[in-house]
PDB file of C-alpha atoms in Angstrom:
ATOM      1  CA  ASN A 490      62.351  30.949   3.182  1.00 68.00           C
ATOM      2  CA  ALA A 491      64.863  28.567   4.707  1.00 71.00           C
ATOM      3  CA  SER A 492      64.723  25.843   7.311  1.00 79.00           C
ATOM      4  CA  ASP A 493      67.492  23.884   8.989  1.00 82.00           C
ATOM      5  CA  ALA A 494      67.816  20.790  11.160  1.00 87.00           C
ATOM      6  CA  VAL A 495      71.168  20.065  12.804  1.00 88.00           C
ATOM      7  CA  LEU A 496      72.193  17.162  15.046  1.00 90.00           C
ATOM      8  CA  GLY A 497      75.511  16.744  16.781  1.00 90.00           C
ATOM      9  CA  ALA A 498      76.980  14.323  19.304  1.00 90.00           C
ATOM     10  CA  THR A 499      80.316  13.688  20.952  1.00 90.00           C
ATOM     11  CA  ARG A 500      81.417  10.355  22.396  1.00 92.00           C
ATOM     12  CA  GLY A 501      84.871  10.341  23.922  1.00 93.00           C
ATOM     13  CA  ARG A 502      87.250  11.807  21.359  1.00 95.00           C
ATOM     14  CA  PHE A 503      84.865  11.433  18.420  1.00 96.00           C
ATOM     15  CA  SER A 504      82.197  13.851  17.188  1.00 94.00           C
ATOM     16  CA  PHE A 505      79.394  13.197  14.733  1.00 95.00           C
ATOM     17  CA  GLY A 506      77.003  15.526  12.957  1.00 94.00           C
ATOM     18  CA  ALA A 507      74.132  15.614  10.510  1.00 95.00           C
ATOM     19  CA  ASN A 508      72.321  18.487   8.875  1.00 92.00           C
ATOM     20  CA  TYR A 509      69.489  19.093   6.438  1.00 92.00           C
ATOM     21  CA  SER A 510      68.595  22.473   4.965  1.00 87.00           C
ATOM     22  CA  THR A 511      65.995  23.738   2.554  1.00 85.00           C
ATOM     23  CA  TYR A 512      66.263  27.152   0.991  1.00 79.00           C
ATOM     24  CA  GLU A 513      64.891  29.094  -1.925  1.00 77.00           C
ATOM     25  CA  GLY A 514      66.011  27.126  -4.937  1.00 78.00           C
ATOM     26  CA  GLY A 515      67.126  23.908  -3.313  1.00 82.00           C
ATOM     27  CA  TRP A 516      68.189  21.690  -0.435  1.00 86.00           C
ATOM     28  CA  SER A 517      71.353  20.221   1.053  1.00 87.00           C
ATOM     29  CA  ALA A 518      72.169  17.419   3.479  1.00 91.00           C
ATOM     30  CA  GLY A 519      75.353  16.263   5.130  1.00 94.00           C
ATOM     31  CA  LEU A 520      77.003  13.914   7.605  1.00 96.00           C
ATOM     32  CA  HIS A 521      80.395  14.115   9.276  1.00 97.00           C
ATOM     33  CA  ALA A 522      82.553  12.144  11.704  1.00 97.00           C
ATOM     34  CA  THR A 523      85.623  13.726  13.287  1.00 97.00           C
ATOM     35  CA  ARG A 524      88.379  12.901  15.754  1.00 98.00           C
ATOM     36  CA  ASP A 525      88.836  15.525  18.484  1.00 96.00           C
ATOM     37  CA  PHE A 526      92.267  16.875  19.430  1.00 97.00           C
ATOM     38  CA  VAL A 527      92.364  19.053  22.548  1.00 95.00           C
ATOM     39  CA  ILE A 528      95.029  21.753  22.657  1.00 96.00           C
ATOM     40  CA  GLU A 529      95.061  22.613  26.377  1.00 94.00           C
ATOM     41  CA  ASP A 530      94.015  26.194  27.194  1.00 93.00           C
ATOM     42  CA  VAL A 531      93.658  26.997  23.471  1.00 96.00           C
ATOM     43  CA  ALA A 532      90.966  25.098  21.565  1.00 97.00           C
ATOM     44  CA  THR A 533      89.613  21.753  20.411  1.00 96.00           C
ATOM     45  CA  VAL A 534      90.393  20.856  16.804  1.00 97.00           C
ATOM     46  CA  LYS A 535      88.191  18.268  15.111  1.00 97.00           C
ATOM     47  CA  LEU A 536      89.356  16.603  11.879  1.00 98.00           C
ATOM     48  CA  GLY A 537      87.480  14.083   9.811  1.00 98.00           C
ATOM     49  CA  ALA A 538      85.436  13.017   6.848  1.00 98.00           C
ATOM     50  CA  SER A 539      82.146  14.288   5.507  1.00 97.00           C
ATOM     51  CA  LEU A 540      79.442  13.173   3.092  1.00 97.00           C
ATOM     52  CA  GLY A 541      77.188  15.664   1.380  1.00 93.00           C
ATOM     53  CA  SER A 542      74.439  15.910  -1.153  1.00 91.00           C
ATOM     54  CA  SER A 543      72.402  18.763  -2.527  1.00 85.00           C
ATOM     55  CA  GLU A 544      70.097  19.687  -5.314  1.00 83.00           C
ATOM     56  CA  ALA A 545      73.055  21.412  -6.975  1.00 78.00           C
ATOM     57  CA  THR A 546      75.406  18.380  -6.838  1.00 78.00           C
ATOM     58  CA  ASN A 547      72.834  15.754  -7.852  1.00 77.00           C
ATOM     59  CA  GLY A 548      74.737  12.981  -6.050  1.00 88.00           C
ATOM     60  CA  VAL A 549      76.775  12.205  -2.932  1.00 94.00           C
ATOM     61  CA  GLU A 550      80.225  13.720  -2.413  1.00 94.00           C
ATOM     62  CA  LEU A 551      83.002  12.700  -0.035  1.00 96.00           C
ATOM     63  CA  GLY A 552      84.976  15.473   1.620  1.00 96.00           C
ATOM     64  CA  GLY A 553      87.023  16.541   4.585  1.00 97.00           C
ATOM     65  CA  LYS A 554      85.979  18.672   7.537  1.00 97.00           C
ATOM     66  CA  ILE A 555      87.839  20.711  10.140  1.00 98.00           C
ATOM     67  CA  ILE A 556      86.243  22.367  13.174  1.00 97.00           C
ATOM     68  CA  VAL A 557      88.014  24.584  15.704  1.00 98.00           C
ATOM     69  CA  GLU A 558      86.146  25.404  18.951  1.00 96.00           C
ATOM     70  CA  ARG A 559      86.842  27.222  22.177  1.00 97.00           C
ATOM     71  CA  TYR A 560      84.620  27.512  25.246  1.00 95.00           C
ATOM     72  CA  GLN A 561      85.705  30.092  27.822  1.00 96.00           C
ATOM     73  CA  PRO A 562      83.976  30.601  31.173  1.00 96.00           C
ATOM     74  CA  THR A 563      83.858  34.274  32.184  1.00 96.00           C
ATOM     75  CA  ASP A 564      82.803  36.373  35.169  1.00 96.00           C
ATOM     76  CA  PHE A 565      79.477  37.049  33.440  1.00 96.00           C
ATOM     77  CA  GLY A 566      78.895  33.549  32.010  1.00 96.00           C
ATOM     78  CA  PHE A 567      80.725  32.230  28.939  1.00 96.00           C
ATOM     79  CA  VAL A 568      82.026  32.871  25.437  1.00 97.00           C
ATOM     80  CA  PHE A 569      81.917  30.098  22.821  1.00 96.00           C
ATOM     81  CA  LEU A 570      83.681  30.383  19.454  1.00 98.00           C
ATOM     82  CA  SER A 571      83.452  27.895  16.584  1.00 97.00           C
ATOM     83  CA  ALA A 572      84.811  27.909  13.025  1.00 97.00           C
ATOM     84  CA  GLN A 573      84.153  25.113  10.516  1.00 96.00           C
ATOM     85  CA  TYR A 574      85.265  24.328   6.981  1.00 97.00           C
ATOM     86  CA  ASN A 575      84.076  21.472   4.754  1.00 95.00           C
ATOM     87  CA  THR A 576      85.708  20.760   1.378  1.00 96.00           C
ATOM     88  CA  ILE A 577      82.307  19.854  -0.077  1.00 91.00           C
ATOM     89  CA  GLU A 578      81.117  23.010  -1.873  1.00 87.00           C
ATOM     90  CA  ASN A 579      83.687  25.027   0.153  1.00 91.00           C
ATOM     91  CA  ASP A 580      81.180  25.123   2.992  1.00 90.00           C
ATOM     92  CA  TRP A 581      82.152  27.277   5.998  1.00 94.00           C
ATOM     93  CA  PHE A 582      80.509  28.459   9.203  1.00 95.00           C
ATOM     94  CA  ALA A 583      81.564  30.730  12.065  1.00 97.00           C
ATOM     95  CA  LEU A 584      79.825  31.284  15.399  1.00 97.00           C
ATOM     96  CA  ALA A 585      80.452  33.611  18.326  1.00 98.00           C
ATOM     97  CA  GLN A 586      78.114  33.029  21.270  1.00 97.00           C
ATOM     98  CA  ILE A 587      78.045  35.067  24.464  1.00 98.00           C
ATOM     99  CA  GLY A 588      75.846  34.020  27.376  1.00 96.00           C
ATOM    100  CA  ASP A 589      75.077  34.500  31.031  1.00 94.00           C
ATOM    101  CA  GLY A 590      75.441  30.763  31.720  1.00 86.00           C
ATOM    102  CA  LYS A 591      71.869  30.561  32.996  1.00 89.00           C
ATOM    103  CA  LYS A 592      69.030  31.662  30.713  1.00 92.00           C
ATOM    104  CA  LEU A 593      70.207  34.005  27.946  1.00 95.00           C
ATOM    105  CA  SER A 594      72.759  33.937  25.160  1.00 96.00           C
ATOM    106  CA  VAL A 595      73.342  35.808  21.910  1.00 97.00           C
ATOM    107  CA  ASP A 596      74.726  34.228  18.723  1.00 96.00           C
ATOM    108  CA  PHE A 597      76.463  35.961  15.869  1.00 97.00           C
ATOM    109  CA  THR A 598      76.862  33.637  12.873  1.00 96.00           C
ATOM    110  CA  ALA A 599      78.135  33.749   9.315  1.00 95.00           C
ATOM    111  CA  GLY A 600      78.285  30.968   6.794  1.00 92.00           C
ATOM    112  CA  GLY A 601      78.599  30.277   3.142  1.00 88.00           C
ATOM    113  CA  SER A 602      79.510  27.865   0.375  1.00 85.00           C
ATOM    114  CA  ASP A 603      79.595  27.689  -3.383  1.00 82.00           C
ATOM    115  CA  THR A 604      75.786  27.995  -3.352  1.00 77.00           C
ATOM    116  CA  TYR A 605      74.824  30.316  -0.462  1.00 79.00           C
ATOM    117  CA  ASP A 606      75.891  33.041   1.981  1.00 87.00           C
ATOM    118  CA  GLU A 607      74.189  34.141   5.188  1.00 89.00           C
ATOM    119  CA  GLN A 608      74.830  36.123   8.345  1.00 95.00           C
ATOM    120  CA  ALA A 609      72.534  36.133  11.358  1.00 95.00           C
ATOM    121  CA  VAL A 610      72.091  37.251  14.931  1.00 98.00           C
ATOM    122  CA  ALA A 611      69.969  35.320  17.429  1.00 97.00           C
ATOM    123  CA  VAL A 612      68.881  35.509  21.041  1.00 97.00           C
ATOM    124  CA  ASN A 613      68.459  32.220  22.896  1.00 95.00           C
ATOM    125  CA  TYR A 614      66.283  31.767  25.978  1.00 95.00           C
ATOM    126  CA  ARG A 615      66.761  28.593  28.020  1.00 92.00           C
ATOM    127  CA  PHE A 616      63.629  26.980  29.486  1.00 90.00           C
ATOM    128  CA  ARG A 617      64.046  26.204  33.204  1.00 86.00           C
ATOM    129  CA  GLU A 618      67.229  24.211  33.791  1.00 84.00           C
ATOM    130  CA  GLY A 619      66.617  21.928  30.813  1.00 85.00           C
ATOM    131  CA  PRO A 620      68.408  21.610  27.475  1.00 87.00           C
ATOM    132  CA  THR A 621      65.668  23.314  25.397  1.00 91.00           C
ATOM    133  CA  ARG A 622      66.065  26.880  24.172  1.00 92.00           C
ATOM    134  CA  LEU A 623      63.824  29.239  22.243  1.00 94.00           C
ATOM    135  CA  ARG A 624      65.802  30.891  19.431  1.00 94.00           C
ATOM    136  CA  MET A 625      64.738  34.156  17.844  1.00 97.00           C
ATOM    137  CA  GLY A 626      66.815  36.059  15.358  1.00 96.00           C
ATOM    138  CA  TYR A 627      67.328  37.773  12.049  1.00 96.00           C
ATOM    139  CA  ARG A 628      68.976  36.495   8.835  1.00 92.00           C
ATOM    140  CA  PHE A 629      70.570  39.453   7.105  1.00 95.00           C
ATOM    141  CA  ASP A 630      70.938  38.182   3.514  1.00 90.00           C
ATOM    142  CA  ALA A 631      67.462  36.627   3.480  1.00 86.00           C
ATOM    143  CA  GLN A 632      66.105  39.688   5.318  1.00 92.00           C
ATOM    144  CA  GLU A 633      63.869  37.545   7.484  1.00 91.00           C
ATOM    145  CA  VAL A 634      63.080  36.970  11.127  1.00 94.00           C
ATOM    146  CA  PHE A 635      63.272  33.390  12.367  1.00 93.00           C
ATOM    147  CA  VAL A 636      61.993  31.544  15.425  1.00 93.00           C
ATOM    148  CA  GLY A 637      62.990  28.047  16.417  1.00 90.00           C
ATOM    149  CA  LEU A 638      63.858  25.594  19.151  1.00 89.00           C
ATOM    150  CA  SER A 639      67.201  24.064  19.952  1.00 87.00           C
ATOM    151  CA  VAL A 640      68.117  21.240  22.306  1.00 85.00           C
ATOM    152  CA  ASN A 641      71.657  21.285  23.638  1.00 77.00           C
ATOM    153  CA  THR A 642      72.787  18.669  26.126  1.00 74.00           C
ATOM    154  CA  TYR A 643      76.492  19.602  26.059  1.00 65.00           C
TER     155      TYR A 643
END
């Protein structure tokens, strides 16, 4: 069994994030602050610092983080791609999201670090015109179905 909470915000050219995860055998938590660099018609690159702690590290570590993102409107809706790497525990995450721009989207994710690996697929259903989405999916390594809520105001 695993559970995750993730928060993210962008203000001007700066992005901030926090996460907390529990999983079989432990927990991890992290913070990051990055400066955004837009490469027109290509991607946004975010570079910055991170703090992390986990049951495995038994303390707080300082690291570096890089995120590369691209949002592309399409005839059918959108495609969003994101790749992240954090020097703390060699943490990485990749996301490909395809959506209709209205109610439905599908996520394909993979992530890992020195202490875990996971791949998942999820379907997201947006409630009305608001920022809240119902997420339902499957984690392949854990071999479990998950259900959750996400709030996205981007």
